mmCIF file of C-alpha atoms and ligand atoms in Angstrom:
data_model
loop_
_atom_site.group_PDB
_atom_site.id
_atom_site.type_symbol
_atom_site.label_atom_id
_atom_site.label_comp_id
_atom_site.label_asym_id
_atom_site.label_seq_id
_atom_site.Cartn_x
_atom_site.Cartn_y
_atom_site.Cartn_z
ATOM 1 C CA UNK B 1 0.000 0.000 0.000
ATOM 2 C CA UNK B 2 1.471 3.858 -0.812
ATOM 3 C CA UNK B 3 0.354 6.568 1.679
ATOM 4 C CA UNK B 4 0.152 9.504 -0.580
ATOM 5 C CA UNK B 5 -0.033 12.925 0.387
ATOM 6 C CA UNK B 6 -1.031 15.785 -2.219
ATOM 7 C CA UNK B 7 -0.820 19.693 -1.111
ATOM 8 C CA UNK B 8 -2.276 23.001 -2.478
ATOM 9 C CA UNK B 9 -5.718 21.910 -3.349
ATOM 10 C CA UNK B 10 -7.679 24.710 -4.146
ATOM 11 C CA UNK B 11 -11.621 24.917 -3.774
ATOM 12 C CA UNK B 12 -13.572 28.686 -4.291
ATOM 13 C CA UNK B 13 -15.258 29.607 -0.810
ATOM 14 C CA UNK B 14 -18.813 28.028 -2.801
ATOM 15 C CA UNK B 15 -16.686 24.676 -3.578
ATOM 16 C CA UNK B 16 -18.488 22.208 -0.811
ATOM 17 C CA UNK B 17 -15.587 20.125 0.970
ATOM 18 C CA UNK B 18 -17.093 16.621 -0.007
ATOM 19 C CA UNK B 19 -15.849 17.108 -3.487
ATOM 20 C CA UNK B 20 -12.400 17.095 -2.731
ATOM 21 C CA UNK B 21 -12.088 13.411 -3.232
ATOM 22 C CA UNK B 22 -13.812 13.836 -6.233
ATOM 23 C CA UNK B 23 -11.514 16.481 -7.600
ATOM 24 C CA UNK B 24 -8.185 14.751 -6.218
ATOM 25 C CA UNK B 25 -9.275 11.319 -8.162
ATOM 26 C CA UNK B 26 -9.831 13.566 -11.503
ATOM 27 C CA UNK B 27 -6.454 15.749 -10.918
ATOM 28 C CA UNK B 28 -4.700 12.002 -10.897
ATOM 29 C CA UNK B 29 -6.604 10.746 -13.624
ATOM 30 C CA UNK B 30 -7.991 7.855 -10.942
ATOM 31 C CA UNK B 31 -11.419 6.416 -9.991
ATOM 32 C CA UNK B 32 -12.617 8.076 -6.555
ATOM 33 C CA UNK B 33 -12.752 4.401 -5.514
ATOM 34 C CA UNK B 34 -8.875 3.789 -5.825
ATOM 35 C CA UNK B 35 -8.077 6.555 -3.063
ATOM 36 C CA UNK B 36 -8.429 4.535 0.296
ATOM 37 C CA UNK B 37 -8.777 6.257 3.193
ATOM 38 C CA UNK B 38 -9.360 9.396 1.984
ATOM 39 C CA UNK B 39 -8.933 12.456 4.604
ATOM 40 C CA UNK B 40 -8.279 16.525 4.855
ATOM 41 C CA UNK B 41 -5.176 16.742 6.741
ATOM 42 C CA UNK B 42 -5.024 20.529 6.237
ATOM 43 C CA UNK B 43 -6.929 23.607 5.692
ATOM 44 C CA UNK B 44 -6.204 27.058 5.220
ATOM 45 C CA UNK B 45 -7.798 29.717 3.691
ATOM 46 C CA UNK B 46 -5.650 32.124 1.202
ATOM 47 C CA UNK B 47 -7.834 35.498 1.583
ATOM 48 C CA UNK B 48 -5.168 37.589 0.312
ATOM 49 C CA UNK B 49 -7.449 39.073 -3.184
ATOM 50 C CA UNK B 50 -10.794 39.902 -1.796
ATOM 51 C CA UNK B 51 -12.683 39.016 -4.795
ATOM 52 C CA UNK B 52 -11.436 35.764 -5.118
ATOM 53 C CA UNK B 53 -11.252 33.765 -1.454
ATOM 54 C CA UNK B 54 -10.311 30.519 -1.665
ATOM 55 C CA UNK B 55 -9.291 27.320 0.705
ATOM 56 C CA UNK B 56 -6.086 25.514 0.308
ATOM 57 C CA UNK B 57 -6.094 21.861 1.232
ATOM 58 C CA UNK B 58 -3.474 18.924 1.862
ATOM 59 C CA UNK B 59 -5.112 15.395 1.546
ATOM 60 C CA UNK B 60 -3.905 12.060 2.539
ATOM 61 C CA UNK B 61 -5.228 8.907 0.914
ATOM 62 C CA UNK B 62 -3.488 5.247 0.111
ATOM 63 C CA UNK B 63 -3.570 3.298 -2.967
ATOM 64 C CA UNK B 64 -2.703 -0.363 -3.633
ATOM 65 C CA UNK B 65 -0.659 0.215 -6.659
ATOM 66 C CA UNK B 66 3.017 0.579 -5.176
ATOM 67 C CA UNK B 67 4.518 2.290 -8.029
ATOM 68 C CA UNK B 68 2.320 5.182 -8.897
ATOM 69 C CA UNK B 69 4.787 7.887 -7.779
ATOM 70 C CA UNK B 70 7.419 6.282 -10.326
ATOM 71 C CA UNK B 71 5.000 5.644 -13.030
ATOM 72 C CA UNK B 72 3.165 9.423 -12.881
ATOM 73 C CA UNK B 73 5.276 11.821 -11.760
ATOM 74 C CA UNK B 74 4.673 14.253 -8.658
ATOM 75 C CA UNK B 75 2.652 16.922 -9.579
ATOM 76 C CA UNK B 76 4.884 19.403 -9.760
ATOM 77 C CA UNK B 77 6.441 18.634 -6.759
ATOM 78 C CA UNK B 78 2.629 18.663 -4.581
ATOM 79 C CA UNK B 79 2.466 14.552 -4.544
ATOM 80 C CA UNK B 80 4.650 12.726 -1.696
ATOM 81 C CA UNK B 81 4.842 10.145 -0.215
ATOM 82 C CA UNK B 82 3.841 10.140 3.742
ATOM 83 C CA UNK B 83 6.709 8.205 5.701
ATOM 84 C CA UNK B 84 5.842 7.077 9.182
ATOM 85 C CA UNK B 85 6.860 9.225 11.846
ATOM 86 C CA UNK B 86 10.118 8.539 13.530
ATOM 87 C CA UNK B 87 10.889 10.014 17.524
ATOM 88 C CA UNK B 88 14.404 8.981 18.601
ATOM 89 C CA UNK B 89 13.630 6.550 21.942
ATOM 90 C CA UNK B 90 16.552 6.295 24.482
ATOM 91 C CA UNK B 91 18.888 3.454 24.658
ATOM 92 C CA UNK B 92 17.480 0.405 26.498
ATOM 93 C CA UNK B 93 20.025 0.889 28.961
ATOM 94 C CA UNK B 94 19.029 4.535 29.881
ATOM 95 C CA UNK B 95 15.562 3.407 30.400
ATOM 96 C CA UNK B 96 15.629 2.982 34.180
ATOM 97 C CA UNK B 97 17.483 5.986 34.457
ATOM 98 C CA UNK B 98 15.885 9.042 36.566
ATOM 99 C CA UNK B 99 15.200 11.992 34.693
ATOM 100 C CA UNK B 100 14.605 15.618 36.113
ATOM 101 C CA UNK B 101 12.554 17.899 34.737
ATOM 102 C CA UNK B 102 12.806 21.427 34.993
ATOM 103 C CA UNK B 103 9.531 23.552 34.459
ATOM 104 C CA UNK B 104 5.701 22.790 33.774
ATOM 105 C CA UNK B 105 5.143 24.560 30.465
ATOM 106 C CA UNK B 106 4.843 23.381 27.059
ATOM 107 C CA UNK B 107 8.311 22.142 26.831
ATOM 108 C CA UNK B 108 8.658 20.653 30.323
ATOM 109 C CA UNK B 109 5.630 18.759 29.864
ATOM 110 C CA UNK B 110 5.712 17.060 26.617
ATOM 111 C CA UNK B 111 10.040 16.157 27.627
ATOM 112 C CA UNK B 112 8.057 14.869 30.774
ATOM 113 C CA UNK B 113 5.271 12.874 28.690
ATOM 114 C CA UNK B 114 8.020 11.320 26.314
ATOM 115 C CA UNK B 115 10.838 10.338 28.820
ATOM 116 C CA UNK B 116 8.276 8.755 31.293
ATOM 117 C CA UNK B 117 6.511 6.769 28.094
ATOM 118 C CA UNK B 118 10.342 5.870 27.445
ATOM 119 C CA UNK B 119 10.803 4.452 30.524
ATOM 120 C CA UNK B 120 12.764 6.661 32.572
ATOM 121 C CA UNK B 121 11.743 7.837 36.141
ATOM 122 C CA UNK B 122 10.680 11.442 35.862
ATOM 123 C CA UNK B 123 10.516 13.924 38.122
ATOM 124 C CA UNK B 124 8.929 17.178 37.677
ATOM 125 C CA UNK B 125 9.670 19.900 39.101
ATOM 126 C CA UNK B 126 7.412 23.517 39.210
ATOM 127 C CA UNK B 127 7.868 26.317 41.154
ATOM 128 C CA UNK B 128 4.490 27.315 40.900
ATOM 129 C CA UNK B 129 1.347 26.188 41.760
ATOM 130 C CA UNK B 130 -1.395 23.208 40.441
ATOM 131 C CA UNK B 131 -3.401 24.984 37.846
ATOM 132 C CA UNK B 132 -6.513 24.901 40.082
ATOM 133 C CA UNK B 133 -4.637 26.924 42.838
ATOM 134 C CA UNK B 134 -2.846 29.436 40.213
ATOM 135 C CA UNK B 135 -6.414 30.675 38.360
ATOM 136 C CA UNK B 136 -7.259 31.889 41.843
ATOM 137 C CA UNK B 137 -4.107 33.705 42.558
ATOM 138 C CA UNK B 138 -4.065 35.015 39.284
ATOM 139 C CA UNK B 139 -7.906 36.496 39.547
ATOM 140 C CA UNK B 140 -7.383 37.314 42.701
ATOM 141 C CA UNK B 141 -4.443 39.430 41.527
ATOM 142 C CA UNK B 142 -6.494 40.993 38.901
ATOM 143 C CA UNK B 143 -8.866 42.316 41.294
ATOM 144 C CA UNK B 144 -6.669 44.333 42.993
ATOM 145 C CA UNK B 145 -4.808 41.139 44.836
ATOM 146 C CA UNK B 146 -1.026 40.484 45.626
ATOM 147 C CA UNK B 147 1.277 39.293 42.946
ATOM 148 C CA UNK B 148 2.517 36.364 43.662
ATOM 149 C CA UNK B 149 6.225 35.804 42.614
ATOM 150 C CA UNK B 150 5.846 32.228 42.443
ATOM 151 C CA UNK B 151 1.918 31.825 40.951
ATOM 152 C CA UNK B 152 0.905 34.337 38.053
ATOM 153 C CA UNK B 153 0.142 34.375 34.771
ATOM 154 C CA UNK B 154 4.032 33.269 33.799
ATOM 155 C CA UNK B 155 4.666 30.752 36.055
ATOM 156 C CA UNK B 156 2.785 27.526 37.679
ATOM 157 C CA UNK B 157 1.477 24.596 35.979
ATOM 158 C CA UNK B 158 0.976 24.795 31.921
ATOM 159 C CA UNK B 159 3.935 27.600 31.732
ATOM 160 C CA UNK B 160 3.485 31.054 30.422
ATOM 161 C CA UNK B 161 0.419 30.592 27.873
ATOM 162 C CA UNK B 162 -2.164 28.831 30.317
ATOM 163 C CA UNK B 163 -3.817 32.330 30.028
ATOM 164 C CA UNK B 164 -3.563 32.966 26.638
ATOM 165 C CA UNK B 165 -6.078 32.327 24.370
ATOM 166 C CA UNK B 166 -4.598 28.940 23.410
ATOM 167 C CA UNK B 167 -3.730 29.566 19.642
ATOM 168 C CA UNK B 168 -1.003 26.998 19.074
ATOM 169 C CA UNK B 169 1.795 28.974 17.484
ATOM 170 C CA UNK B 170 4.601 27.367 16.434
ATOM 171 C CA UNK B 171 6.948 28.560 13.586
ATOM 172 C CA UNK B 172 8.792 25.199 13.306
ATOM 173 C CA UNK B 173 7.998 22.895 10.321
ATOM 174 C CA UNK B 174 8.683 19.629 11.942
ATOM 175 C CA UNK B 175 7.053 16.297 11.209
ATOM 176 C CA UNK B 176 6.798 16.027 14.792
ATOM 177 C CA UNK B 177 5.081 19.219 15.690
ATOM 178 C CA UNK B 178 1.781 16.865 14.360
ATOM 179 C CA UNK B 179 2.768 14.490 17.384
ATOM 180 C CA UNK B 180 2.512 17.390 19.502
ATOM 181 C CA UNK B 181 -1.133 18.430 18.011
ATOM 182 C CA UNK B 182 -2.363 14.642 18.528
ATOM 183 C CA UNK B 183 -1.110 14.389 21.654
ATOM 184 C CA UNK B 184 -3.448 17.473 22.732
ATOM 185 C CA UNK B 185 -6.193 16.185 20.924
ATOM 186 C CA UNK B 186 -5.686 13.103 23.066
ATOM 187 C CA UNK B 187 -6.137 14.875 26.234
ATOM 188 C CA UNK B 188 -9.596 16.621 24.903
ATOM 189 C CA UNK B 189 -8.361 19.251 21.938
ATOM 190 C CA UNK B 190 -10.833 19.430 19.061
ATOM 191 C CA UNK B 191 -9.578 17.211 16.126
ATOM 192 C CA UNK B 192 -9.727 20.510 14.360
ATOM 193 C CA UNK B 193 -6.621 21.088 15.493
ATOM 194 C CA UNK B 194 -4.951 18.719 13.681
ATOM 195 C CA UNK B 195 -6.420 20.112 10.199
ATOM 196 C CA UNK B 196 -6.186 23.910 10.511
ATOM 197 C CA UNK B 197 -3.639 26.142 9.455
ATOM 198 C CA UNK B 198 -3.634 28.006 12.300
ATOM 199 C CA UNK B 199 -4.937 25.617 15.358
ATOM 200 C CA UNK B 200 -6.509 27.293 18.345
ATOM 201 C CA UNK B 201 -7.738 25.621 21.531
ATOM 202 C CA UNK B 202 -9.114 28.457 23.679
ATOM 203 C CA UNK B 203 -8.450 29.499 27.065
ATOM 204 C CA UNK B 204 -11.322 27.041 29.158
ATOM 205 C CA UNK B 205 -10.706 23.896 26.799
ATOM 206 C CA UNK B 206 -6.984 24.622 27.355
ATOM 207 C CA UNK B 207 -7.256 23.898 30.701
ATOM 208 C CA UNK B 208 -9.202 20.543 30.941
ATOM 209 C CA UNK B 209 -6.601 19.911 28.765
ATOM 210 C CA UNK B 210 -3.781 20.439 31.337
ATOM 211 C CA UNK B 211 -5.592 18.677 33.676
ATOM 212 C CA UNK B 212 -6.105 15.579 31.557
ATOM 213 C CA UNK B 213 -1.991 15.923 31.099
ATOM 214 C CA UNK B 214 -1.538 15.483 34.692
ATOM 215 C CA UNK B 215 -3.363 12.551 35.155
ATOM 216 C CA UNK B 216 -1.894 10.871 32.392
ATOM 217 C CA UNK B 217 1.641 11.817 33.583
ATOM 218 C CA UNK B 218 0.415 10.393 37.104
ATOM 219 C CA UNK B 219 -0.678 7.599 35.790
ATOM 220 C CA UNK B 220 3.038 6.369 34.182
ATOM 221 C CA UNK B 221 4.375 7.301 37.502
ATOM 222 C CA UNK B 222 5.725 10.684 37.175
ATOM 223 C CA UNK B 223 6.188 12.076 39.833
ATOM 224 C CA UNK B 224 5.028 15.753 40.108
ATOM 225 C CA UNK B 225 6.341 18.399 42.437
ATOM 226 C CA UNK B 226 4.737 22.342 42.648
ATOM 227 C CA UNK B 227 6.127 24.789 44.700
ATOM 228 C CA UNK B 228 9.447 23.105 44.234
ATOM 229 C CA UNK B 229 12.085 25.618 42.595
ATOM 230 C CA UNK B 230 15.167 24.149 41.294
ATOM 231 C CA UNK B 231 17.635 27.181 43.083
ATOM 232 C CA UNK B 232 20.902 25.211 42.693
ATOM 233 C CA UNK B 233 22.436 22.710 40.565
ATOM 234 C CA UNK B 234 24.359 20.025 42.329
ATOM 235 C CA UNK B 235 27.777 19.518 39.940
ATOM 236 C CA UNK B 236 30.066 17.338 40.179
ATOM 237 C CA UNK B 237 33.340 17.605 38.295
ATOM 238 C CA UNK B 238 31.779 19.678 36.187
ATOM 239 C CA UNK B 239 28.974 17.116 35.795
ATOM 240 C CA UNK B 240 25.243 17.897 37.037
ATOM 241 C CA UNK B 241 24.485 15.069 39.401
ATOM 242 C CA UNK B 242 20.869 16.354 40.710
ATOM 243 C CA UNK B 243 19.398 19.552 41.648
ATOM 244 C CA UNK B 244 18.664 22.043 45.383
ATOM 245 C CA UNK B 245 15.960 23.419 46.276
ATOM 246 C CA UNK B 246 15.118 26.105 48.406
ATOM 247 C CA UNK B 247 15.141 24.226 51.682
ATOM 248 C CA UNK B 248 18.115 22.415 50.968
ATOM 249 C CA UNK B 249 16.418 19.458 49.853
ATOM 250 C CA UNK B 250 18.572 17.468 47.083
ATOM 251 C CA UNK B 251 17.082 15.680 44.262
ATOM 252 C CA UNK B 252 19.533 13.338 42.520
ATOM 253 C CA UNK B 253 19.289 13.079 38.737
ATOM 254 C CA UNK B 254 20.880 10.745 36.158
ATOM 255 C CA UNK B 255 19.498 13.743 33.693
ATOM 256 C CA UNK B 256 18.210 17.062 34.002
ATOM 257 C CA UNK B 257 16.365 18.430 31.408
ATOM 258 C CA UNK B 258 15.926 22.593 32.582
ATOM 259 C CA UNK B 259 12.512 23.912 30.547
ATOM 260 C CA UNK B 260 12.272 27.209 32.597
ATOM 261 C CA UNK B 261 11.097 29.695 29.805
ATOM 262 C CA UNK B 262 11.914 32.730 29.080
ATOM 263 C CA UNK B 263 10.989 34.907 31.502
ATOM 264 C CA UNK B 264 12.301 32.954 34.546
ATOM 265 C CA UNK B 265 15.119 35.730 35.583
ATOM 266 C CA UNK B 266 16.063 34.240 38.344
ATOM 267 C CA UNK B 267 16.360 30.619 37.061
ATOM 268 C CA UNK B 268 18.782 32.231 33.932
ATOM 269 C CA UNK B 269 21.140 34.000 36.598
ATOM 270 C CA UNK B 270 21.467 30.745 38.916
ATOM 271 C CA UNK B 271 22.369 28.919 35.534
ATOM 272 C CA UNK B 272 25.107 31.653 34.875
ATOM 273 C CA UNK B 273 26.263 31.274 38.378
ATOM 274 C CA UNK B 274 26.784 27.647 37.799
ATOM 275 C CA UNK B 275 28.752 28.277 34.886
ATOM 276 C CA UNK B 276 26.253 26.801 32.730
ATOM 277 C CA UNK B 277 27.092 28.360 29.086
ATOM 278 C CA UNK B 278 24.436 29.678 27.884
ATOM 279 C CA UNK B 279 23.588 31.774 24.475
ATOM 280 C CA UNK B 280 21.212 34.534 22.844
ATOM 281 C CA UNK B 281 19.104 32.964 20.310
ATOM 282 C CA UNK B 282 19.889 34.180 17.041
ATOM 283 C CA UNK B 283 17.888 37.385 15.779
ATOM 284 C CA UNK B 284 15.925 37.456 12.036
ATOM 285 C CA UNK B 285 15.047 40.483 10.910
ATOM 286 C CA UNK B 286 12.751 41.030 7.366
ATOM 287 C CA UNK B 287 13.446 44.361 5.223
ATOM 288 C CA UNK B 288 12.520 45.543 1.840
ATOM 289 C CA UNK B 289 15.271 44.876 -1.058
ATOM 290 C CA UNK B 290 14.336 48.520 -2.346
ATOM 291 C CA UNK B 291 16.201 49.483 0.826
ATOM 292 C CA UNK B 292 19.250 47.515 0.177
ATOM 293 C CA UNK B 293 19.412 48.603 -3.647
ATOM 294 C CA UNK B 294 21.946 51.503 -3.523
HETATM 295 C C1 FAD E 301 0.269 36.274 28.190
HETATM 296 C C2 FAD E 301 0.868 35.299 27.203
HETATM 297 C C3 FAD E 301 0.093 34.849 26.136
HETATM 298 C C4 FAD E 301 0.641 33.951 25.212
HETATM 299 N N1 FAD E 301 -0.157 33.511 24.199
HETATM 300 C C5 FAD E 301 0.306 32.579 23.347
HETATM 301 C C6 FAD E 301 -0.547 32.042 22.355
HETATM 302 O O1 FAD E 301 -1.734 32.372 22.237
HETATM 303 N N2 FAD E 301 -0.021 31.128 21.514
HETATM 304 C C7 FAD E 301 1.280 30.715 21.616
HETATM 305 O O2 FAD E 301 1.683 29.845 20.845
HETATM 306 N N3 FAD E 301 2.105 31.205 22.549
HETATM 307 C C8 FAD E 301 1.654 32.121 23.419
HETATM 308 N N4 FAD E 301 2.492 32.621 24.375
HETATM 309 C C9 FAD E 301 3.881 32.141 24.412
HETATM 310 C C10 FAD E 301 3.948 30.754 25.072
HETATM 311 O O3 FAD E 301 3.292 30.824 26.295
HETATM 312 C C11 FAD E 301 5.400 30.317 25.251
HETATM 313 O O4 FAD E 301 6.010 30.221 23.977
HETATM 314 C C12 FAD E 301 5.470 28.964 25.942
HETATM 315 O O5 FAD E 301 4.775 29.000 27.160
HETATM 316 C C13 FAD E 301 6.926 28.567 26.207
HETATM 317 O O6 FAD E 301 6.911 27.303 26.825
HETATM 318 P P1 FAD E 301 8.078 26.808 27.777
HETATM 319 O O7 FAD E 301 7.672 25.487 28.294
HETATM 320 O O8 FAD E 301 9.373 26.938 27.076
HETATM 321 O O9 FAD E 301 8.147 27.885 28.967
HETATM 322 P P2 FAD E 301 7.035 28.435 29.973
HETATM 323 O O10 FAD E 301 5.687 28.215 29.435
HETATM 324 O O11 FAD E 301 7.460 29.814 30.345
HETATM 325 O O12 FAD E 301 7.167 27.468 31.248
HETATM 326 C C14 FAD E 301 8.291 27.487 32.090
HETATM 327 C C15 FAD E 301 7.876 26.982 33.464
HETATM 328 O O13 FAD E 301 9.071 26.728 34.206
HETATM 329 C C16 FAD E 301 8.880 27.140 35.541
HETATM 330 N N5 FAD E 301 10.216 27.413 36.106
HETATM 331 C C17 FAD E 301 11.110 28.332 35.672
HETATM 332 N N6 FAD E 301 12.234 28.250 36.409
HETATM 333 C C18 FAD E 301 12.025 27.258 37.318
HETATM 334 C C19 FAD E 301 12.834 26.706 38.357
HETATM 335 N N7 FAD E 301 14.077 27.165 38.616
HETATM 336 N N8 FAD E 301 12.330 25.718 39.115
HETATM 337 C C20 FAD E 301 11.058 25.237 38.880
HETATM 338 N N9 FAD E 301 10.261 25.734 37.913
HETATM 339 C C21 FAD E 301 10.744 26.727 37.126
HETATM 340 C C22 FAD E 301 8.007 28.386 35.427
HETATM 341 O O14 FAD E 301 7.321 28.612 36.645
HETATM 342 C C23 FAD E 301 7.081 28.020 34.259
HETATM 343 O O15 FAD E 301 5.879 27.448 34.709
HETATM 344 C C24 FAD E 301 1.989 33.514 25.327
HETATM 345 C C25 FAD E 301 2.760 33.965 26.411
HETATM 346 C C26 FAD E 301 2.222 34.837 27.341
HETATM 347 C C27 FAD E 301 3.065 35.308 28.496
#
């Protein structure tokens, strides 16, 4: 079986989605009953003349006859093939390893989600509250409350966009960032999600999605620690061996994985204390070529 996948599909706004399959089959010169599994794995909509808006599709769809790409051509470049997936897994022998993870926002959670489906024993570590716990401190700041240091609207469980509107913004084009998408949808995201060009969850439905990633991280044994800020790393030789917090308390770790965002001051400067090297990401900048003409 082939697993085809065939971009820029264009249907006027009128166009009704069903005939997709219809048109895809006639664009490869195929009867509609040849395309298995037929599905919309994309949608955008290119709104950039007025008078003509249209929606841009990728479809994915399988047929039986193995050599089609050879035998037809690619469509000028639109017709792939779909290759499975790959996400590196650690070496067998890391696998009962403990892992420490730094931070409870995007990042921190998903490294959390794959090490501790990998294996490993994770540890979690937030210095902020349980997402229950920081919506009150956070409304209770915005009616004229105390700001919390440790439980606001940067820091505590789900990281810096838990009061965002929840569009899903990434500007990486990775084959994996699809695992990331399913993976939400798993914990209660609209399937939408997976199809849109630009994805959006929404601030309520973002959080019963949080909570449904706690209990899954629970459930594989991960163990999960708010109010717990990593203040010092324990090195030795040069080597992190585990992490300090606050009280003193050690944590040993074969691994630490620090997710602490970007806005976590305090976290950056005990990293540069610890002679952790550390470096600006690099800067992009657009600007018209009439500027550069001399
Ligand atoms: C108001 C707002 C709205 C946003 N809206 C959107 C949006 O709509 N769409 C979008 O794509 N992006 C949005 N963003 C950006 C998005 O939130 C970030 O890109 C994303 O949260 C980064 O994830 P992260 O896991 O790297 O870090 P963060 O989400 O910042 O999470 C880091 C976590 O680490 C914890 N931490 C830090 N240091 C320590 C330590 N020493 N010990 C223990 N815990 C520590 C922090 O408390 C925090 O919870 C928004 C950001 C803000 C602030």
């Amino acid at each position: 079986m082939l697993n085809l996948r065939l971009r820029d599909i264009i249907l006027s706004i009128d166009d009704v989605e069903a005939s997709l399959h219809s048109r895809v089959a006639t664009l490869l010169r195929l009867e509609k009953e040849r395309l298995h599994d037929f599905k919309v794995v994309r949608r955008a909509v290119d709104a950039r003349r007025k008078s003509q808006i249209r929606r841009v599709y990728t479809v994915e769809f399988s047929l039986t006859d193995d050599d089609f790409l050879r035998r037809h051509g690619n469509c000028k470049g639109k017709l792939e093939e779909v290759k499975p997936i790959v996400v590196p897994q650690p070496l067998t022998a890391r696998r009962s390893k403990t892992a420490t993870v730094v931070g409870m926002g995007p990042a921190g959670l998903f490294a959390a989600l794959h090490l501790a489906r990998c294996g490993l024993h994770v540890i979690l570590l937030e210095q902020g509250e349980p997402l229950e716990k920081r919506v009150k401190d956070v409304l209770s700041f915005w009616n004229g409350g105390t700001l919390l240091g440790h439980s606001n609207v940067q820091f505590g469980e789900g990281g810096a966009g838990t009061f965002s509107d929840g569009k899903l913004t990434t500007r990486v084009n990775h084959p994996w960032s699809r695992l990331i998408l399913q993976t939400l949808v798993d914990f209660g995201a609209p399937h939408e999600i997976l199809i849109e060009a630009r994805p959006h969850i929404g601030t309520d439905l973002l959080r019963q999605v949080l909570l449904r990633f706690r209990q899954e991280l629970e459930r594989l044994g991960v163990v999960i620690r708010f109010r717990s800020r990593c203040s010092e790393l324990m090195l030795r030789q040069k080597r992190v061996v585990g992490v300090r917090l606050p009280n003193g308390e050690e944590l040993c770790a074969d691994y630490l994985l620090f997710a602490p965002g970007h806005s976590a001051r305090a976290s950056y400067a005990m990293l540069a204390a610890s002679g952790v090297a550390m470096e600006r990401k690099p800067f992009a900048m657009g600007c018209e070529s009439s500027i550069l003409r001399p």
